[in-house]
Short mmCIF file of C-alpha atoms in Angstrom, two decimals:
data_model
loop_
_atom_site.label_atom_id
_atom_site.label_comp_id
_atom_site.label_asym_id
_atom_site.label_seq_id
_atom_site.Cartn_x
_atom_site.Cartn_y
_atom_site.Cartn_z
CA MET A 76 -40.45 -31.10 6.02
CA SER A 77 -40.88 -29.40 9.25
CA ASP A 78 -43.20 -31.89 10.87
CA ARG A 79 -41.11 -32.34 13.98
CA ILE A 80 -43.53 -34.21 16.19
CA HIS A 81 -41.98 -36.62 18.66
CA PHE A 82 -43.19 -40.12 19.46
CA CYS A 83 -45.12 -40.43 22.69
CA ILE A 84 -45.10 -44.24 22.57
CA SER A 85 -42.32 -46.16 24.26
CA SER A 86 -39.77 -47.72 21.94
CA SER A 87 -40.39 -51.26 23.09
CA ILE A 88 -44.10 -51.10 22.22
CA ILE A 89 -43.33 -49.54 18.83
CA CYS A 90 -40.82 -52.19 17.86
CA LEU A 91 -43.11 -55.03 18.98
CA MET A 92 -46.26 -53.79 17.26
CA ILE A 93 -44.53 -52.71 14.06
CA GLY A 94 -43.18 -56.22 13.66
CA LEU A 95 -46.67 -57.71 14.09
CA VAL A 96 -48.52 -55.45 11.73
CA PHE A 97 -45.86 -54.39 9.25
CA TRP A 98 -47.32 -56.32 6.29
CA SER A 99 -50.88 -56.66 7.49
CA GLN A 100 -51.35 -52.88 7.46
CA LEU A 101 -49.99 -52.45 3.95
CA PRO A 102 -52.74 -51.93 1.36
CA SER A 103 -53.08 -54.72 -1.19
CA SER A 104 -52.36 -52.29 -4.05
CA SER A 105 -48.99 -51.42 -2.52
CA GLN A 106 -48.20 -55.10 -2.08
CA GLU A 107 -48.90 -55.68 -5.77
CA ASN A 108 -46.59 -52.79 -6.71
CA ILE A 109 -43.91 -54.20 -4.47
CA ALA A 110 -44.25 -57.58 -6.12
CA GLN A 111 -43.98 -55.99 -9.56
CA LEU A 112 -40.79 -54.11 -8.90
CA SER A 113 -39.02 -56.85 -7.02
CA VAL A 114 -38.67 -59.07 -10.05
CA SER A 115 -35.46 -57.18 -10.69
CA LEU A 116 -34.18 -57.80 -7.16
CA GLY A 117 -33.93 -61.59 -7.14
CA ASP A 118 -33.24 -62.86 -3.65
CA ALA A 119 -31.46 -59.74 -2.43
CA GLU A 120 -31.29 -59.50 1.33
CA VAL A 121 -33.35 -56.68 2.80
CA THR A 122 -32.07 -54.66 5.73
CA ILE A 123 -33.11 -51.43 7.36
CA GLN A 124 -29.96 -49.93 5.84
CA SER A 125 -31.63 -50.42 2.45
CA PHE A 126 -34.04 -47.69 3.50
CA LEU A 127 -31.74 -45.24 1.82
CA ASP A 128 -32.38 -46.13 -1.86
CA SER A 129 -35.35 -48.37 -2.56
CA GLU A 130 -38.06 -48.76 -5.20
CA GLN A 131 -40.60 -51.26 -4.01
CA GLY A 132 -40.29 -54.77 -3.18
CA SER A 133 -40.05 -58.18 -4.65
CA ALA A 134 -41.84 -60.79 -6.65
CA VAL A 135 -40.31 -63.36 -4.45
CA THR A 136 -41.74 -61.77 -1.36
CA VAL A 137 -38.61 -60.69 0.45
CA PRO A 138 -39.00 -60.87 4.23
CA ARG A 139 -39.02 -57.36 5.63
CA GLN A 140 -37.93 -56.19 9.02
CA PRO A 141 -39.74 -53.71 11.24
CA LEU A 142 -38.07 -50.32 11.54
CA GLY A 143 -37.00 -51.05 15.09
CA VAL A 144 -34.84 -54.07 14.21
CA ASP A 145 -31.13 -53.28 14.18
CA SER A 146 -29.43 -55.00 11.26
CA GLU A 147 -26.84 -52.34 10.42
CA LYS A 148 -23.12 -52.67 10.05
CA GLU A 149 -21.13 -53.04 13.26
CA LYS A 150 -19.73 -49.56 12.93
CA HIS A 151 -23.16 -48.03 13.46
CA LYS A 152 -23.45 -49.60 16.90
CA LYS A 153 -21.27 -46.82 18.23
CA TYR A 154 -24.28 -44.47 17.97
CA ILE A 155 -26.12 -44.54 21.26
CA PRO A 156 -29.76 -43.45 21.54
CA LEU A 157 -31.02 -40.68 23.80
CA ASN A 158 -28.73 -38.06 22.28
CA VAL A 159 -25.52 -39.41 23.77
CA VAL A 160 -22.64 -38.32 21.57
CA PRO A 161 -20.17 -41.12 20.71
CA GLU A 162 -17.02 -40.78 22.80
CA GLN A 163 -14.66 -40.78 19.84
CA ASN A 164 -16.57 -37.91 18.28
CA LYS A 165 -16.74 -35.67 21.34
CA LYS A 166 -13.07 -34.82 20.95
CA GLN A 167 -13.63 -33.84 17.33
CA VAL A 168 -16.72 -31.68 17.81
CA GLN A 169 -14.85 -28.37 17.92
CA THR A 170 -12.38 -29.10 15.13
CA SER A 171 -13.71 -31.81 12.86
CA ASN A 172 -14.95 -29.51 10.15
CA SER A 173 -12.08 -27.05 9.90
CA VAL A 174 -10.11 -29.06 7.35
CA GLN A 175 -13.19 -29.73 5.28
CA SER A 176 -14.32 -26.11 5.19
CA GLY A 177 -10.82 -24.88 4.45
CA ARG A 178 -10.51 -27.24 1.54
CA SER A 179 -13.85 -26.16 0.15
CA ILE A 180 -12.77 -22.52 -0.01
CA VAL A 181 -9.23 -22.92 -1.34
CA HIS A 182 -8.41 -25.56 -3.93
CA SER A 183 -4.81 -26.54 -4.70
CA GLY A 184 -3.58 -23.13 -3.69
CA LYS A 185 -6.03 -21.39 -6.00
CA SER A 186 -8.51 -19.06 -4.38
CA ILE A 187 -11.95 -19.58 -5.82
CA VAL A 188 -13.39 -16.43 -4.32
CA GLN A 189 -14.40 -14.25 -7.23
CA SER A 190 -14.26 -10.50 -7.36
CA GLY A 191 -17.96 -10.16 -8.07
CA PRO A 192 -20.44 -10.67 -10.89
CA SER A 193 -19.82 -8.90 -14.18
CA VAL A 194 -22.42 -8.70 -16.94
CA SER A 195 -21.04 -9.91 -20.23
CA LYS A 196 -23.86 -8.93 -22.57
CA PRO A 197 -25.80 -5.90 -21.39
CA GLY A 198 -28.98 -5.03 -23.20
CA VAL A 199 -30.12 -8.58 -24.01
CA VAL A 200 -32.77 -8.52 -21.28
CA SER A 201 -36.11 -6.81 -21.81
CA THR A 202 -37.18 -4.00 -19.51
CA GLN A 203 -39.96 -6.08 -17.98
CA LEU A 204 -37.66 -9.01 -17.37
CA LYS A 205 -34.94 -6.75 -15.98
CA ARG A 206 -37.37 -5.22 -13.50
CA HIS A 207 -38.54 -8.63 -12.35
CA LEU A 208 -34.96 -9.87 -12.09
CA GLN A 209 -34.21 -7.08 -9.64
CA GLN A 210 -37.33 -7.83 -7.62
CA THR A 211 -36.48 -11.53 -7.57
CA GLU A 212 -32.94 -10.90 -6.39
CA ASN A 213 -34.17 -8.56 -3.66
CA THR A 214 -36.64 -11.15 -2.38
CA ALA A 215 -33.97 -13.87 -2.46
CA ASN A 216 -31.60 -11.64 -0.48
CA GLU A 217 -34.35 -10.94 2.05
CA LEU A 218 -34.95 -14.67 2.44
CA ILE A 219 -31.24 -15.29 3.02
CA GLY A 220 -30.98 -12.53 5.59
CA GLN A 221 -34.18 -13.37 7.45
CA SER A 222 -33.59 -17.13 7.54
CA SER A 223 -29.98 -16.65 8.68
CA ASP A 224 -31.16 -14.39 11.49
CA SER A 225 -33.91 -16.84 12.48
CA PHE A 226 -31.51 -19.77 12.54
CA ALA A 227 -28.91 -17.85 14.55
CA ARG A 228 -31.63 -17.09 17.12
CA GLY A 229 -32.81 -20.70 17.23
CA LEU A 230 -36.21 -19.94 15.69
CA ILE A 231 -36.01 -22.33 12.74
CA SER A 232 -34.55 -25.79 12.37
CA LEU A 233 -31.49 -26.68 10.31
CA VAL A 234 -33.74 -28.43 7.78
CA ASP A 235 -35.90 -25.34 7.28
CA TYR A 236 -32.82 -23.12 7.06
CA ASN A 237 -31.28 -25.37 4.43
CA LEU A 238 -34.47 -25.27 2.36
CA ALA A 239 -34.53 -21.46 2.51
CA LEU A 240 -30.88 -21.18 1.44
CA ASN A 241 -31.35 -23.66 -1.40
CA ILE A 242 -34.37 -21.87 -2.82
CA ALA A 243 -32.84 -18.40 -2.40
CA TYR A 244 -29.50 -19.24 -3.99
CA ASP A 245 -31.01 -21.33 -6.78
CA THR A 246 -33.19 -18.33 -7.60
CA LYS A 247 -30.21 -15.94 -7.55
CA ILE A 248 -28.21 -18.27 -9.80
CA GLU A 249 -31.09 -18.53 -12.28
CA ALA A 250 -31.45 -14.75 -12.37
CA ALA A 251 -27.71 -14.34 -12.94
CA GLU A 252 -27.77 -16.84 -15.80
CA ILE A 253 -30.52 -14.84 -17.49
CA ARG A 254 -28.36 -11.74 -17.10
CA GLN A 255 -25.46 -13.78 -18.54
CA THR A 256 -23.34 -12.85 -15.57
CA LYS A 257 -19.90 -14.44 -15.50
CA GLN A 258 -18.82 -16.50 -12.48
CA ALA A 259 -22.08 -15.79 -10.66
CA LYS A 260 -22.76 -19.39 -9.73
CA LEU A 261 -19.33 -19.80 -8.16
CA THR A 262 -19.67 -16.52 -6.30
CA PHE A 263 -23.06 -17.46 -4.86
CA LEU A 264 -21.96 -20.97 -3.92
CA ASN A 265 -19.05 -19.48 -1.97
CA GLU A 266 -21.44 -17.12 -0.17
CA LYS A 267 -23.66 -20.06 0.67
CA GLN A 268 -20.65 -22.05 1.88
CA LYS A 269 -19.81 -19.35 4.42
CA LEU A 270 -23.36 -19.37 5.80
CA ILE A 271 -23.40 -23.16 6.12
CA GLN A 272 -20.01 -23.06 7.83
CA GLN A 273 -21.41 -20.54 10.31
CA ALA A 274 -24.30 -22.94 11.00
CA VAL A 275 -21.84 -25.77 11.65
CA ASP A 276 -19.82 -23.53 13.98
CA GLN A 277 -22.97 -22.49 15.84
CA LEU A 278 -24.04 -26.11 16.37
CA GLU A 279 -20.55 -27.09 17.51
CA LEU A 280 -20.50 -24.29 20.06
CA PHE A 281 -23.88 -25.39 21.38
CA ASN A 282 -22.31 -28.75 22.33
CA GLN A 283 -25.23 -30.07 24.36
CA PRO A 284 -25.39 -33.88 24.00
CA ALA A 285 -28.53 -33.99 26.15
CA ALA A 286 -30.39 -31.69 23.73
CA GLN A 287 -32.76 -33.68 21.58
CA GLY A 288 -31.36 -34.26 18.10
CA TRP A 289 -28.35 -31.97 18.59
CA TYR A 290 -25.65 -34.36 17.43
CA GLY A 291 -27.74 -35.53 14.45
CA ASP A 292 -28.22 -31.89 13.45
CA LEU A 293 -24.48 -31.28 13.69
CA VAL A 294 -23.69 -34.23 11.43
CA HIS A 295 -26.45 -33.13 9.04
CA ALA A 296 -24.94 -29.63 8.88
CA LYS A 297 -21.55 -31.12 8.00
CA LEU A 298 -23.23 -33.18 5.30
CA ILE A 299 -24.82 -30.05 3.81
CA LEU A 300 -21.42 -28.35 3.91
CA SER A 301 -19.73 -31.20 2.05
CA GLN A 302 -22.53 -31.27 -0.53
CA ASN A 303 -22.02 -27.59 -1.26
CA GLN A 304 -18.27 -28.16 -1.39
CA TYR A 305 -18.87 -30.87 -4.00
CA GLU A 306 -20.94 -28.44 -6.06
CA ILE A 307 -18.18 -25.83 -5.92
CA ALA A 308 -15.61 -28.39 -7.04
CA SER A 309 -17.91 -29.40 -9.91
CA VAL A 310 -18.21 -25.80 -11.10
CA ILE A 311 -14.43 -25.29 -11.21
CA LYS A 312 -13.98 -28.83 -12.64
CA ASP A 313 -11.52 -29.92 -9.96
CA ARG A 314 -11.88 -33.69 -9.88
CA ASP A 315 -9.55 -34.15 -6.90
CA ASP A 316 -11.66 -31.83 -4.76
CA GLN A 317 -14.83 -33.47 -6.04
CA GLN A 318 -13.53 -36.83 -4.87
CA PHE A 319 -12.51 -35.39 -1.50
CA ALA A 320 -15.96 -33.84 -1.02
CA LEU A 321 -17.67 -37.03 -2.17
CA LYS A 322 -15.81 -39.01 0.46
CA GLN A 323 -17.04 -36.58 3.11
CA ILE A 324 -20.59 -36.80 1.76
CA SER A 325 -20.56 -40.59 1.95
CA LYS A 326 -19.25 -40.63 5.52
CA ASN A 327 -21.56 -37.91 6.80
CA SER A 328 -24.65 -39.37 5.15
CA GLU A 329 -24.02 -42.81 6.67
CA ASP A 330 -23.45 -41.28 10.10
CA TYR A 331 -26.54 -39.11 9.77
CA PHE A 332 -28.67 -42.11 8.87
CA ALA A 333 -27.28 -44.23 11.72
CA ILE A 334 -27.93 -41.49 14.29
CA ARG A 335 -31.51 -40.86 13.15
CA LYS A 336 -32.18 -44.59 13.13
CA ALA A 337 -30.96 -44.93 16.72
CA GLU A 338 -33.11 -41.96 17.73
CA LEU A 339 -36.13 -43.40 15.96
CA GLN A 340 -35.80 -46.62 17.92
CA VAL A 341 -36.31 -44.73 21.19
CA GLY A 342 -38.92 -42.32 19.82
CA GLU A 343 -36.66 -39.28 19.48
CA ALA A 344 -36.70 -38.81 15.70
CA ASP A 345 -39.84 -38.60 13.61
CA LEU A 346 -40.38 -40.45 10.36
CA SER A 347 -39.75 -37.35 8.22
CA GLU A 348 -36.31 -37.00 9.76
CA TYR A 349 -35.63 -40.69 9.20
CA ARG A 350 -36.76 -40.41 5.57
CA ARG A 351 -34.53 -37.39 5.08
CA SER A 352 -31.47 -39.21 6.39
CA ALA A 353 -32.24 -42.22 4.20
CA SER A 354 -32.56 -39.95 1.19
CA SER A 355 -29.12 -38.49 1.90
CA VAL A 356 -27.54 -41.95 1.72
CA TYR A 357 -29.36 -42.67 -1.54
CA ILE A 358 -28.08 -39.43 -3.05
CA ALA A 359 -24.53 -40.10 -1.84
CA ASN A 360 -24.54 -43.63 -3.25
CA GLN A 361 -25.95 -42.48 -6.56
CA GLU A 362 -23.45 -39.64 -6.95
CA ARG A 363 -20.54 -41.89 -6.06
CA HIS A 364 -21.77 -44.49 -8.54
CA LEU A 365 -21.91 -41.94 -11.35
CA PHE A 366 -18.66 -40.21 -10.39
CA PHE A 367 -16.70 -43.41 -10.79
CA GLY A 368 -18.26 -44.25 -14.15
CA GLY A 369 -21.11 -46.53 -13.10
CA ASP A 370 -24.05 -47.37 -15.32
CA LYS A 371 -26.48 -44.45 -15.38
CA LYS A 372 -29.37 -46.89 -15.77
CA ASP A 373 -28.47 -48.91 -12.67
CA THR A 374 -31.64 -48.78 -10.58
CA GLN A 375 -30.53 -50.73 -7.50
CA ASN A 376 -30.24 -47.56 -5.41
CA LEU A 377 -33.78 -46.58 -6.35
CA VAL A 378 -35.03 -50.07 -5.54
CA ASP A 379 -33.51 -50.00 -2.06
CA TYR A 380 -34.69 -46.47 -1.40
CA ALA A 381 -38.28 -47.09 -2.48
CA ARG A 382 -38.53 -50.30 -0.46
CA ASN A 383 -37.75 -48.37 2.67
CA LEU A 384 -40.02 -45.47 1.75
CA ASP A 385 -42.71 -48.11 1.57
CA GLY A 386 -41.69 -49.14 5.09
CA ILE A 387 -42.26 -45.57 6.28
CA LYS A 388 -45.63 -45.41 4.53
CA SER A 389 -46.65 -48.64 6.22
CA GLU A 390 -45.51 -47.21 9.54
CA VAL A 391 -47.65 -44.09 9.05
CA ASP A 392 -50.56 -46.29 7.98
CA TRP A 393 -50.26 -48.21 11.23
CA LEU A 394 -50.06 -45.02 13.29
CA ALA A 395 -53.10 -43.63 11.48
CA SER A 396 -55.11 -46.77 12.20
CA HIS A 397 -54.32 -46.37 15.91
CA GLY A 398 -55.21 -42.69 16.06
CA ALA A 399 -51.66 -41.39 16.62
CA GLY A 400 -50.77 -37.84 15.62
CA LEU A 401 -47.96 -39.07 13.38
CA GLY A 402 -50.62 -40.81 11.31
CA ARG A 403 -52.32 -37.54 10.41
CA SER A 404 -53.79 -37.54 6.91
CA ASP A 405 -51.39 -34.93 5.50
CA LEU A 406 -48.38 -36.91 6.73
CA LEU A 407 -49.81 -40.11 5.29
CA ASN A 408 -50.40 -38.47 1.91
CA LEU A 409 -46.90 -37.02 1.85
CA SER A 410 -45.44 -40.46 2.62
CA LYS A 411 -47.38 -41.85 -0.33
CA ALA A 412 -46.26 -38.95 -2.52
CA HIS A 413 -42.60 -39.61 -1.75
CA LEU A 414 -42.99 -43.33 -2.41
CA THR A 415 -44.80 -43.04 -5.74
CA TYR A 416 -42.38 -40.31 -6.85
CA VAL A 417 -39.41 -42.66 -6.40
CA GLN A 418 -41.34 -45.51 -8.05
CA GLY A 419 -41.96 -43.22 -11.01
CA LYS A 420 -38.24 -42.54 -11.28
CA TYR A 421 -37.59 -46.28 -11.21
CA TYR A 422 -39.86 -46.94 -14.19
CA GLN A 423 -38.39 -43.90 -15.92
CA GLU A 424 -34.95 -45.48 -15.71
CA LYS A 425 -36.45 -48.74 -16.97
CA ASN A 426 -37.85 -46.93 -20.05
CA GLN A 427 -41.46 -47.69 -19.15
CA PRO A 428 -43.06 -44.26 -19.69
CA ASN A 429 -46.69 -45.26 -19.13
CA GLU A 430 -46.03 -46.70 -15.68
CA SER A 431 -43.79 -43.76 -14.81
CA ARG A 432 -46.35 -41.17 -15.91
CA ASN A 433 -49.10 -42.87 -13.92
CA LEU A 434 -46.96 -42.95 -10.78
CA PHE A 435 -45.99 -39.28 -11.08
CA THR A 436 -49.69 -38.48 -11.50
CA GLU A 437 -50.42 -40.45 -8.34
CA SER A 438 -47.60 -38.64 -6.52
CA MET A 439 -49.10 -35.31 -7.59
CA ASP A 440 -52.51 -36.34 -6.29
CA HIS A 441 -51.13 -37.35 -2.88
CA ALA A 442 -49.05 -34.18 -2.51
CA LYS A 443 -51.98 -32.02 -3.59
CA SER A 444 -54.22 -33.74 -1.02
CA ALA A 445 -51.65 -33.05 1.69
CA TRP A 446 -51.46 -29.41 0.61
CA ASN A 447 -55.26 -29.06 0.58
CA THR A 448 -55.58 -30.59 4.03
CA ARG A 449 -52.95 -28.30 5.48
CA ILE A 450 -54.21 -25.04 4.02
CA ASN A 451 -57.94 -25.75 4.43
CA THR A 452 -58.07 -27.74 7.67
CA TYR A 453 -54.92 -27.50 9.76
CA TYR A 454 -53.69 -23.97 9.02
CA PRO A 455 -56.96 -22.23 10.05
CA VAL A 456 -56.87 -23.93 13.46
CA GLY A 457 -53.15 -23.39 13.98
CA THR A 458 -51.91 -26.98 13.67
CA ALA A 459 -50.03 -26.37 10.41
CA SER A 460 -47.77 -23.41 9.63
CA LEU A 461 -47.21 -21.47 6.43
CA HIS A 462 -43.95 -23.37 6.13
CA ASP A 463 -45.82 -26.70 6.34
CA ILE A 464 -48.09 -25.60 3.50
CA THR A 465 -45.08 -24.51 1.46
CA THR A 466 -43.22 -27.81 1.81
CA ALA A 467 -46.33 -29.72 0.67
CA TRP A 468 -46.55 -27.44 -2.37
CA ILE A 469 -42.89 -28.05 -3.17
CA MET A 470 -43.50 -31.83 -3.22
CA TRP A 471 -46.55 -31.26 -5.42
CA LYS A 472 -44.45 -29.14 -7.79
CA ALA A 473 -41.66 -31.74 -7.94
CA SER A 474 -44.11 -34.46 -9.00
CA GLU A 475 -45.72 -32.21 -11.60
CA THR A 476 -42.31 -31.34 -13.05
CA LYS A 477 -41.53 -35.02 -13.56
CA TYR A 478 -44.96 -35.62 -15.09
CA VAL A 479 -44.41 -32.86 -17.65
CA GLU A 480 -41.33 -34.70 -18.94
CA PHE A 481 -43.63 -37.46 -20.17
CA ASP A 482 -46.77 -35.61 -21.18
CA PRO A 483 -46.14 -31.89 -21.78
CA ALA A 484 -49.14 -31.60 -24.11
CA ASN A 485 -51.58 -32.42 -21.30
CA SER A 486 -49.83 -30.57 -18.48
CA ALA A 487 -51.77 -27.28 -18.72
CA PRO A 488 -54.47 -28.21 -16.15
CA PHE A 489 -51.81 -29.30 -13.66
CA ASP A 490 -49.82 -26.11 -14.21
CA LYS A 491 -52.95 -24.04 -13.64
CA GLU A 492 -53.73 -25.82 -10.35
CA LEU A 493 -50.17 -25.37 -9.10
CA LYS A 494 -50.15 -21.67 -9.93
CA ALA A 495 -53.51 -21.18 -8.24
CA GLY A 496 -52.17 -22.95 -5.17
CA LEU A 497 -49.09 -20.76 -5.07
CA ASP A 498 -51.17 -17.61 -5.53
CA ARG A 499 -53.32 -18.67 -2.59
CA MET A 500 -50.18 -19.14 -0.49
CA VAL A 501 -48.99 -15.65 -1.45
CA ASN A 502 -52.38 -14.19 -0.47
CA THR A 503 -52.26 -16.10 2.80
CA ALA A 504 -48.77 -14.75 3.50
CA ASP A 505 -49.82 -11.18 2.66
CA ARG A 506 -52.66 -11.34 5.22
CA ILE A 507 -50.26 -12.15 8.07
CA SER A 508 -49.81 -9.03 10.16
CA ASP A 509 -47.67 -10.30 13.03
CA ARG A 510 -44.32 -11.14 11.45
CA ARG A 511 -42.18 -11.67 14.48
CA GLY A 512 -40.11 -14.78 15.05
CA ARG A 513 -39.63 -16.93 11.99
CA MET A 514 -42.69 -15.65 10.17
CA ALA A 515 -40.76 -13.13 8.05
CA SER A 516 -38.58 -15.93 6.69
CA ASP A 517 -41.60 -18.10 5.84
CA ILE A 518 -43.29 -15.22 4.02
CA SER A 519 -40.15 -14.48 2.02
CA LEU A 520 -39.91 -18.18 1.14
CA VAL A 521 -43.38 -18.09 -0.44
CA ARG A 522 -42.62 -14.85 -2.29
CA CYS A 523 -39.32 -16.22 -3.53
CA LEU A 524 -41.09 -19.26 -4.96
CA LYS A 525 -43.63 -17.00 -6.67
CA ASN A 526 -40.94 -14.77 -8.16
CA SER A 527 -39.06 -17.81 -9.39
CA GLU A 528 -42.19 -19.10 -11.17
CA ILE A 529 -42.72 -15.73 -12.86
CA LEU A 530 -39.05 -15.64 -13.79
CA THR A 531 -39.34 -19.00 -15.53
CA GLU A 532 -42.34 -17.79 -17.53
CA LEU A 533 -40.57 -14.58 -18.58
CA LYS A 534 -37.49 -16.54 -19.57
CA GLU A 535 -39.58 -18.80 -21.80
CA GLN A 536 -41.16 -15.75 -23.41
CA GLN A 537 -37.68 -14.33 -24.00
CA ILE A 538 -36.63 -17.53 -25.76
CA ARG A 539 -39.72 -17.50 -27.98
#
């Protein structure tokens, strides 16, 4: 999310106190959950690196390390805190991504740039749906243009820009699929690739090692680029290019995690950023596992990821108990929402639907509480933005979507609450008169989400 608040506590105090209170601050209910899940772990060694893919804990209580303890592989020691770029990477800053981006656009001599969408079956879309499709596409295009402009001017972060592009292009792809437009997905992914490449180029040109988080942002941008490259290769079914992109994803995600961890140790990366980098390693490991024919039901990645999400939740608990801003109630609830969401996925893979449904319900409740706090308490006094409210709603929606997989018959009340929340966000956005800076992009983001929800409803009506 966009909660980019920096630690004001010195790193030495953080590391010392986290170690002392790491378990004592953890609620007993969470400890019981950890004990439940860890039966499957045996005596597996726990390291901070595990923070990428964990479920929760261990029946044999596995000793856990505070977030400040460095137990990573030797190669990660090259990352120096305080935004100092590793020497071996400085020489590559201007050129390191050129090969990758070139490969993502041209595959084995075949250009994958398409001539443009062409409708294969005109007339299959109702007039109402066709009108909404056009409105949806217009809003998505506005979001792309406004967020690109805001990022180029330094008004939004890379994370916020990536979220805007993902939502806008996913919406455009869904609209094109309803229109039955040939090659649309490939066309849009190539457009998106160019924008991400421009973001990488912009960050490389900035080249300011002393700027807080700059090098981590650059590596993150390269990771996003390789992820999109992987998606392009998947669409054209080019396994060689998929493998090439997957290798880049693995490398960039590990580097991204190592950099954010080093920054966290000296108070220069917040817990949301750390969680995001850990998530990227989980996703990379999972995709690599599946790509090379691994067992789809292997839950070790989820176990590792959830264990470390629990570490973040405990950290926020500790900060909250000491009155720190990073322990704010909305941040604490979002940490709990992320944790219970991953736990729910773990039990889903273990074919335990009752436990999974209960955890997704709990995740929904936490995300909804965070959303309520932001829109009712923090937004009116200016300590939460429209974008903050939107990201909380997105987490709420993600949990509800997983819940519906288990209990669609009883999902109507949850759907109604989500729609009411989104409508309130739209009304809030419409009341904003001063739309300078990044505000236009945030407003378009809300409208794009609303149009996408309506589009899904119309599509279901079309099917019926």
